[in-house]
Amino acid sequence: MYTETSREQVEGLLLKAEQAIQQLKKRSIADRAALMDAIAAKIEGLGRELIATAMEESHLPEARLVGEKARTIFQWRSYADHIRNGICFEARIDTAIPDKTPPKPDLRKIKVGLGPVVVFGASNFPFAFSTAGGDTASALAAGCSVIVKAHPGHPKTSTLMAQAIAEAIQEEGWHEGVFSHVYGHSNESGAYLVQHPLVKSVAFTGSYGGGKALFDLADKRKEPIPVFAEMGSINPIFALPDKLAADPRGLASQYFASLTLGVGQFCTNPGVFIAIKGKDLAVFKAALQNEVASCPPATMLHDGIAKAYHTMSKKVLSQPAVRLLGKADQSATEGQGMALLAEAEAKSILANEHLLEEVFGPFGLIVTCENEDEMLMLARQLKGQLSITIASTDADAAKHTELIGLLQDKCGRLLFNGMPTGVEVCLAMQHGGPFPATTDARFTSVGADAIQRFLRPLSFQNWPDALLPDALKDANPLGIYRTVNNVLTKEAVGSKL
Amino acid sequence: MYTETSREQVEGLLLKAEQAIQQLKKRSIADRAALMDAIAAKIEGLGRELIATAMEESHLPEARLVGEKARTIFQWRSYADHIRNGICFEARIDTAIPDKTPPKPDLRKIKVGLGPVVVFGASNFPFAFSTAGGDTASALAAGCSVIVKAHPGHPKTSTLMAQAIAEAIQEEGWHEGVFSHVYGHSNESGAYLVQHPLVKSVAFTGSYGGGKALFDLADKRKEPIPVFAEMGSINPIFALPDKLAADPRGLASQYFASLTLGVGQFCTNPGVFIAIKGKDLAVFKAALQNEVASCPPATMLHDGIAKAYHTMSKKVLSQPAVRLLGKADQSATEGQGMALLAEAEAKSILANEHLLEEVFGPFGLIVTCENEDEMLMLARQLKGQLSITIASTDADAAKHTELIGLLQDKCGRLLFNGMPTGVEVCLAMQHGGPFPATTDARFTSVGADAIQRFLRPLSFQNWPDALLPDALKDANPLGIYRTVNNVLTKEAVGSKL
């Protein structure tokens, strides 16, 4: 079942994915949404076996996986509701003005799917960002067929999900090419998919190295295609003086909990904490040192990730500018990750930006600034982030408008206090951000707006009403919001406009 | 005035463009729209001098330039109205649910500008797609500062436009870095801009070679940035049998007028006409031959374009598979372009797709098919197009659903009869299309949706109301449409939701 999919099989699956596109174009949005609901129901129906399999393959705890399963089902259902609502297809109608010079034609625009999409899942979310995850749900919602490259870290979990999707596709009477599942361990098998002429877009969640390599391959194609790669980030916290003074111990406890949540294996893990030197920071650090000493090491997703964590954290700690601030009393065994805290001066970071590279795992770097100018300089040097958090009182915020203005340019999500871990699935979520957090800051991979990555506008000029897609017909049979002659309305064309 | 801008000057301009971003973020959308209206008024105020200068530099006739000036002013005003309306910034608010497990935070998302944008104008629209053209207007509407690389084909025209913009910026109290104008003849001067770390996006209108080179440069940057390059296309017309039979002479006359409009120098010029062999096609061709014989050669935009037209058309006509169908009785002098008609069999095109490359100018290739299957095969082989036209009766359309379905995948705009030249500036227009028509089919460069190219979403989590952008404040002080807890509304948050 988990043997490498052969090139011949991959070719066959891609041809089917291409054929399925024509069916996806023909059948209604309501049918597509019904398929998505059916997939959600099938996933819901996967009981103990799914959780047990994922626990075995990912070493994630049961409660976390039960929660992630619910999140995955919610993604399918809420994205289905979103396409039923219809506004995401951005129907625009400009009616003809025959007596204008030159005559204005009738123009009607709607967003349609890009074509077959290849999805690369993440190891750290075996449900919500893998085979049946948000990328698959949003590509299908957009009307694209999907080819998932199964994550080699959890092939059995992926297969259970793929079977659930395939069953729903069959029961709802859809072409089997709507969804395909490919197994392959080598980078070449993924590269082959991204370079294939039938593939029209790519979604990826994972490391910078992996995402950037796929992005480069896609750009070098004869026909370049869009790649949305979410490649993680260090999600810095800028702690402002008033806030730090108010409750340094509370902030330390909150920060440490976020840093070590899920053994630090979140793309929104707050890997860097930036504050100004002084007695409040000293209290904060002492509290952190207490926390880390008693934090037991825990098993990471797989051995490869644990090894990479040890290597990367060791590399950062070997820099003369970085000193170890604290670690657990108990040492880690093979496959485990142990929380580590390090410290560096802002001026060292300013001299060597590589010190701010992501260490995937529970590794926290405390960056100490001499003053607020150094904090500003750090903000200016910062690369693109999924999230940035400002630990701030209202008084702090009033004093630091320049800093807040700068940080807005560097991230997809800006938090006022709280911690960045926990990515709510909702329309107002932005899980994206300037490069290198993602390859295209204009899109998100969480929330129903993720569908937009796989849509493109298509205009129909002077088409007979009967031949237009339902969304664009005069009578508005779908009852959706449309922009008719620059006015947002659900009215039929000509009714009272 | 038109000397090459030095590297030092360019550096200074880019720094100013970067500084201007902070002002663009702070001042209101209403202020930005007012600036755009002021720019429109300044352009309106450019009288005879503008038209005379553009006539001299572009050899375009007065009536066309007067029309293009009006179109340019309309672009500024309609895009200003569009941002005042506010819906394009896609405000989304999901309010907190503190008693959810885990608690749902308050999330509010709004689209913001990407940062400084470099614009490369086109030679064939000295007003509407150049210094003060649609790319500049849409980038500024998005809240981006703009650096225009003046087109070397019409530097005086560009300078007049740049001065008008600069005056409006000064009079409205904006930072001078909001708009900059750079002169440079070499490809290197453009490459330097695209590779500069302060530049965050690029817009280009022109040839495939130019656009693709900039796209590749932008992707190879340390921080890749989005490039929207509109690179033209052959805009094929698929003439279906019933329609061709109904009025072959009328269709020939309509086609020839579109092919030779503006000496064929439009990116939507219908360079290829595809039909099935038979007596109706013979009548169509004979009528075309009549038209072309009496069509006088005309001066093209500049000598370089005229030379490229001669070279490219000669190259296509030298292929054994292509035969000359007709040309003008009168021969062309230097700088002029003469309408040319050629003919090739579908099977030759299917064997050599390079025969379908764009010849910029009044060059029409009639592709003759043995049957409807060959037409389908051509459709399948076709690369991405800005537009595709189906010359069709209702009966034709009913019989050719597969063809119509395929063609939808290959273009940004699909016409039912009529001709593709004439690109209406309105919201329902899609001036884009799959590669190689553009570098990203998900965007348009005509109509107010062009603004989306330069926007990215930014989420604010748990921010105090007073510190949020106006568009996201509870009270909805801008009075714009927002999606609040998945419902589109203009109501204040908490009012009755």
Coordinates of N, CA, C and O in Angstrom, one line a residue, chain B residues 263-334:
Chain B
V263 N -2.6 50.0 -36.8 CA -1.5 49.2 -37.5 C -1.2 47.9 -36.7 O 0.0 47.5 -36.6
G264 N -2.3 47.3 -36.2 CA -2.1 46.0 -35.5 C -1.3 46.0 -34.2 O -0.9 45.0 -33.7
Q265 N -1.1 47.2 -33.7 CA -0.3 47.3 -32.5 C -1.0 47.3 -31.2 O -0.9 48.1 -30.3
F266 N -1.9 46.3 -31.0 CA -2.6 46.0 -29.8 C -2.3 44.6 -29.3 O -2.2 43.7 -30.0
C267 N -2.2 44.5 -27.9 CA -1.9 43.2 -27.4 C -3.1 42.3 -27.5 O -3.0 41.1 -27.4
T268 N -4.3 42.8 -27.9 CA -5.5 42.0 -28.2 C -5.7 41.8 -29.7 O -6.8 41.4 -30.1
N269 N -4.7 42.2 -30.5 CA -4.9 42.0 -31.9 C -5.1 40.5 -32.3 O -4.4 39.7 -31.8
P270 N -6.2 40.3 -33.1 CA -6.5 38.9 -33.4 C -5.6 38.3 -34.5 O -6.0 38.3 -35.7
G271 N -4.4 37.8 -34.1 CA -3.4 37.4 -35.1 C -3.7 36.1 -35.8 O -3.0 35.8 -36.8
V272 N -4.7 35.3 -35.3 CA -4.9 34.0 -35.9 C -6.4 33.8 -36.1 O -7.2 34.1 -35.1
F273 N -6.8 33.3 -37.2 CA -8.2 33.0 -37.5 C -8.3 31.6 -37.9 O -7.7 31.1 -38.9
I274 N -9.1 30.8 -37.2 CA -9.2 29.4 -37.4 C -10.5 28.9 -37.9 O -11.6 29.3 -37.2
A275 N -10.6 28.2 -39.0 CA -11.9 27.8 -39.5 C -11.7 26.5 -40.3 O -10.6 26.1 -40.6
I276 N -12.9 25.9 -40.6 CA -12.9 24.6 -41.3 C -13.0 24.9 -42.8 O -13.7 25.8 -43.3
K277 N -12.1 24.2 -43.6 CA -12.1 24.3 -45.1 C -13.5 24.2 -45.7 O -14.3 23.4 -45.2
G278 N -13.6 24.8 -46.8 CA -14.9 24.7 -47.6 C -15.2 26.0 -48.3 O -14.4 26.9 -48.3
K279 N -16.3 26.0 -48.9 CA -16.6 27.2 -49.8 C -16.8 28.5 -49.0 O -16.5 29.5 -49.5
D280 N -17.4 28.3 -47.8 CA -17.5 29.6 -47.0 C -16.2 30.2 -46.6 O -16.0 31.4 -46.7
L281 N -15.2 29.3 -46.3 CA -13.9 29.8 -46.0 C -13.3 30.4 -47.2 O -12.6 31.5 -47.1
A282 N -13.5 29.8 -48.4 CA -13.0 30.4 -49.6 C -13.5 31.8 -49.9 O -12.8 32.7 -50.3
V283 N -14.8 32.0 -49.6 CA -15.4 33.3 -49.8 C -14.8 34.3 -48.8 O -14.5 35.4 -49.2
F284 N -14.6 33.8 -47.6 CA -14.0 34.6 -46.5 C -12.6 35.1 -46.9 O -12.3 36.3 -46.9
K285 N -11.8 34.2 -47.4 CA -10.5 34.5 -47.8 C -10.4 35.4 -49.0 O -9.6 36.4 -49.0
A286 N -11.3 35.2 -50.0 CA -11.3 36.1 -51.1 C -11.6 37.5 -50.7 O -11.0 38.5 -51.2
A287 N -12.6 37.6 -49.8 CA -13.0 39.0 -49.3 C -11.8 39.6 -48.6 O -11.5 40.8 -48.7
L288 N -11.1 38.8 -47.8 CA -9.9 39.3 -47.1 C -8.9 39.8 -48.0 O -8.2 40.9 -47.8
Q289 N -8.7 39.0 -49.1 CA -7.7 39.4 -50.1 C -8.0 40.8 -50.8 O -7.1 41.6 -51.0
N290 N -9.3 41.0 -51.0 CA -9.7 42.3 -51.5 C -9.4 43.4 -50.5 O -8.9 44.4 -50.9
E291 N -9.7 43.1 -49.3 CA -9.5 44.2 -48.2 C -8.0 44.5 -48.2 O -7.6 45.7 -48.1
V292 N -7.1 43.5 -48.1 CA -5.7 43.8 -47.8 C -5.1 44.5 -49.0 O -4.2 45.3 -48.8
A293 N -5.5 44.2 -50.2 CA -4.9 44.8 -51.4 C -5.0 46.3 -51.3 O -4.0 47.0 -51.7
S294 N -6.1 46.8 -50.8 CA -6.3 48.3 -50.9 C -6.0 48.9 -49.5 O -6.3 50.1 -49.3
C295 N -5.4 48.2 -48.6 CA -5.1 48.8 -47.3 C -3.7 49.4 -47.3 O -2.7 48.7 -47.5
P296 N -3.6 50.7 -47.1 CA -2.3 51.4 -47.2 C -1.4 51.1 -46.0 O -1.9 51.0 -44.9
P297 N -0.1 51.0 -46.3 CA 0.8 50.8 -45.1 C 0.7 52.1 -44.2 O 0.3 53.1 -44.7
A298 N 1.1 51.9 -43.0 CA 1.0 53.1 -42.1 C 2.2 53.0 -41.1 O 2.8 52.0 -40.9
T299 N 2.5 54.2 -40.6 CA 3.7 54.4 -39.7 C 3.4 53.7 -38.4 O 2.4 53.8 -37.8
M300 N 4.4 52.9 -38.0 CA 4.3 52.2 -36.7 C 4.8 53.0 -35.6 O 5.3 54.2 -35.8
L301 N 4.7 52.6 -34.3 CA 5.1 53.4 -33.2 C 6.5 53.9 -33.2 O 6.7 55.1 -32.9
H302 N 7.4 53.1 -33.5 CA 8.8 53.5 -33.8 C 9.5 52.6 -34.7 O 9.0 51.5 -35.0
D303 N 10.7 53.0 -35.1 CA 11.4 52.2 -36.1 C 11.7 50.8 -35.7 O 11.7 49.8 -36.4
G304 N 12.0 50.7 -34.4 CA 12.4 49.3 -33.8 C 11.2 48.4 -34.0 O 11.4 47.2 -34.4
I305 N 10.0 48.9 -33.7 CA 8.8 48.0 -33.9 C 8.6 47.7 -35.3 O 8.2 46.5 -35.7
A306 N 8.7 48.7 -36.2 CA 8.5 48.4 -37.7 C 9.5 47.4 -38.1 O 9.2 46.4 -38.9
K307 N 10.8 47.5 -37.7 CA 11.8 46.5 -38.1 C 11.5 45.1 -37.6 O 11.6 44.1 -38.3
A308 N 11.1 45.1 -36.3 CA 10.8 43.8 -35.7 C 9.6 43.1 -36.5 O 9.5 41.9 -36.7
Y309 N 8.6 44.0 -36.9 CA 7.5 43.5 -37.6 C 7.9 42.9 -38.9 O 7.5 41.7 -39.3
H310 N 8.8 43.6 -39.7 CA 9.2 43.0 -40.9 C 10.0 41.7 -40.7 O 9.8 40.7 -41.5
T311 N 10.9 41.7 -39.7 CA 11.7 40.5 -39.5 C 10.8 39.3 -39.1 O 10.9 38.2 -39.7
M312 N 9.9 39.5 -38.2 CA 9.0 38.4 -37.7 C 8.1 37.9 -38.8 O 7.9 36.7 -38.9
S313 N 7.5 38.8 -39.5 CA 6.5 38.4 -40.5 C 7.2 37.6 -41.6 O 6.8 36.6 -42.1
K314 N 8.4 38.1 -42.0 CA 9.2 37.4 -43.0 C 9.6 36.0 -42.5 O 9.6 35.1 -43.3
K315 N 10.0 35.9 -41.3 CA 10.4 34.7 -40.7 C 9.2 33.7 -40.8 O 9.4 32.5 -41.2
V316 N 8.0 34.1 -40.4 CA 6.9 33.2 -40.5 C 6.6 32.8 -41.9 O 6.3 31.6 -42.2
L317 N 6.6 33.8 -42.8 CA 6.3 33.5 -44.2 C 7.3 32.7 -44.9 O 7.1 32.0 -45.9
S318 N 8.5 32.6 -44.3 CA 9.6 31.8 -44.9 C 9.4 30.3 -44.6 O 10.1 29.4 -45.2
Q319 N 8.5 30.0 -43.6 CA 8.3 28.6 -43.3 C 7.6 27.9 -44.5 O 6.6 28.4 -45.0
P320 N 8.0 26.7 -44.8 CA 7.4 26.0 -46.0 C 5.9 25.8 -45.7 O 5.1 25.7 -46.7
A321 N 5.5 25.7 -44.5 CA 4.1 25.4 -44.2 C 3.2 26.6 -44.3 O 2.0 26.5 -44.3
V322 N 3.8 27.7 -44.5 CA 3.0 29.0 -44.5 C 3.0 29.6 -45.9 O 4.1 29.7 -46.5
R323 N 1.8 30.0 -46.4 CA 1.9 30.7 -47.7 C 1.3 32.0 -47.6 O 0.4 32.3 -46.8
L324 N 1.8 33.0 -48.4 CA 1.2 34.3 -48.4 C -0.1 34.3 -49.1 O -0.3 33.8 -50.2
L325 N -1.1 34.9 -48.4 CA -2.5 34.9 -48.9 C -2.8 36.3 -49.6 O -3.5 36.4 -50.5
G326 N -2.1 37.3 -49.0 CA -2.4 38.6 -49.6 C -1.6 39.7 -48.9 O -1.3 39.6 -47.7
K327 N -1.4 40.8 -49.7 CA -0.7 42.0 -49.1 C -1.1 43.2 -49.8 O -1.8 43.1 -50.9
A328 N -0.7 44.4 -49.3 CA -1.2 45.6 -50.0 C -0.5 45.8 -51.3 O 0.6 45.3 -51.6
D329 N -1.2 46.5 -52.2 CA -0.6 46.8 -53.5 C 0.5 47.8 -53.4 O 1.5 47.7 -54.1
Q330 N 0.4 48.7 -52.4 CA 1.3 49.7 -52.2 C 2.4 49.2 -51.2 O 2.1 48.6 -50.2
S331 N 3.7 49.5 -51.5 CA 4.7 48.9 -50.5 C 5.0 49.9 -49.4 O 4.8 51.1 -49.5
A332 N 5.6 49.4 -48.3 CA 5.8 50.1 -47.1 C 7.2 50.9 -47.2 O 8.1 50.3 -47.8
T333 N 7.2 52.1 -46.7 CA 8.5 52.8 -46.6 C 9.0 52.6 -45.2 O 8.4 52.0 -44.4
E334 N 10.2 53.1 -45.0 CA 10.9 52.9 -43.7 C 10.0 53.4 -42.5 O 9.4 54.4 -42.6

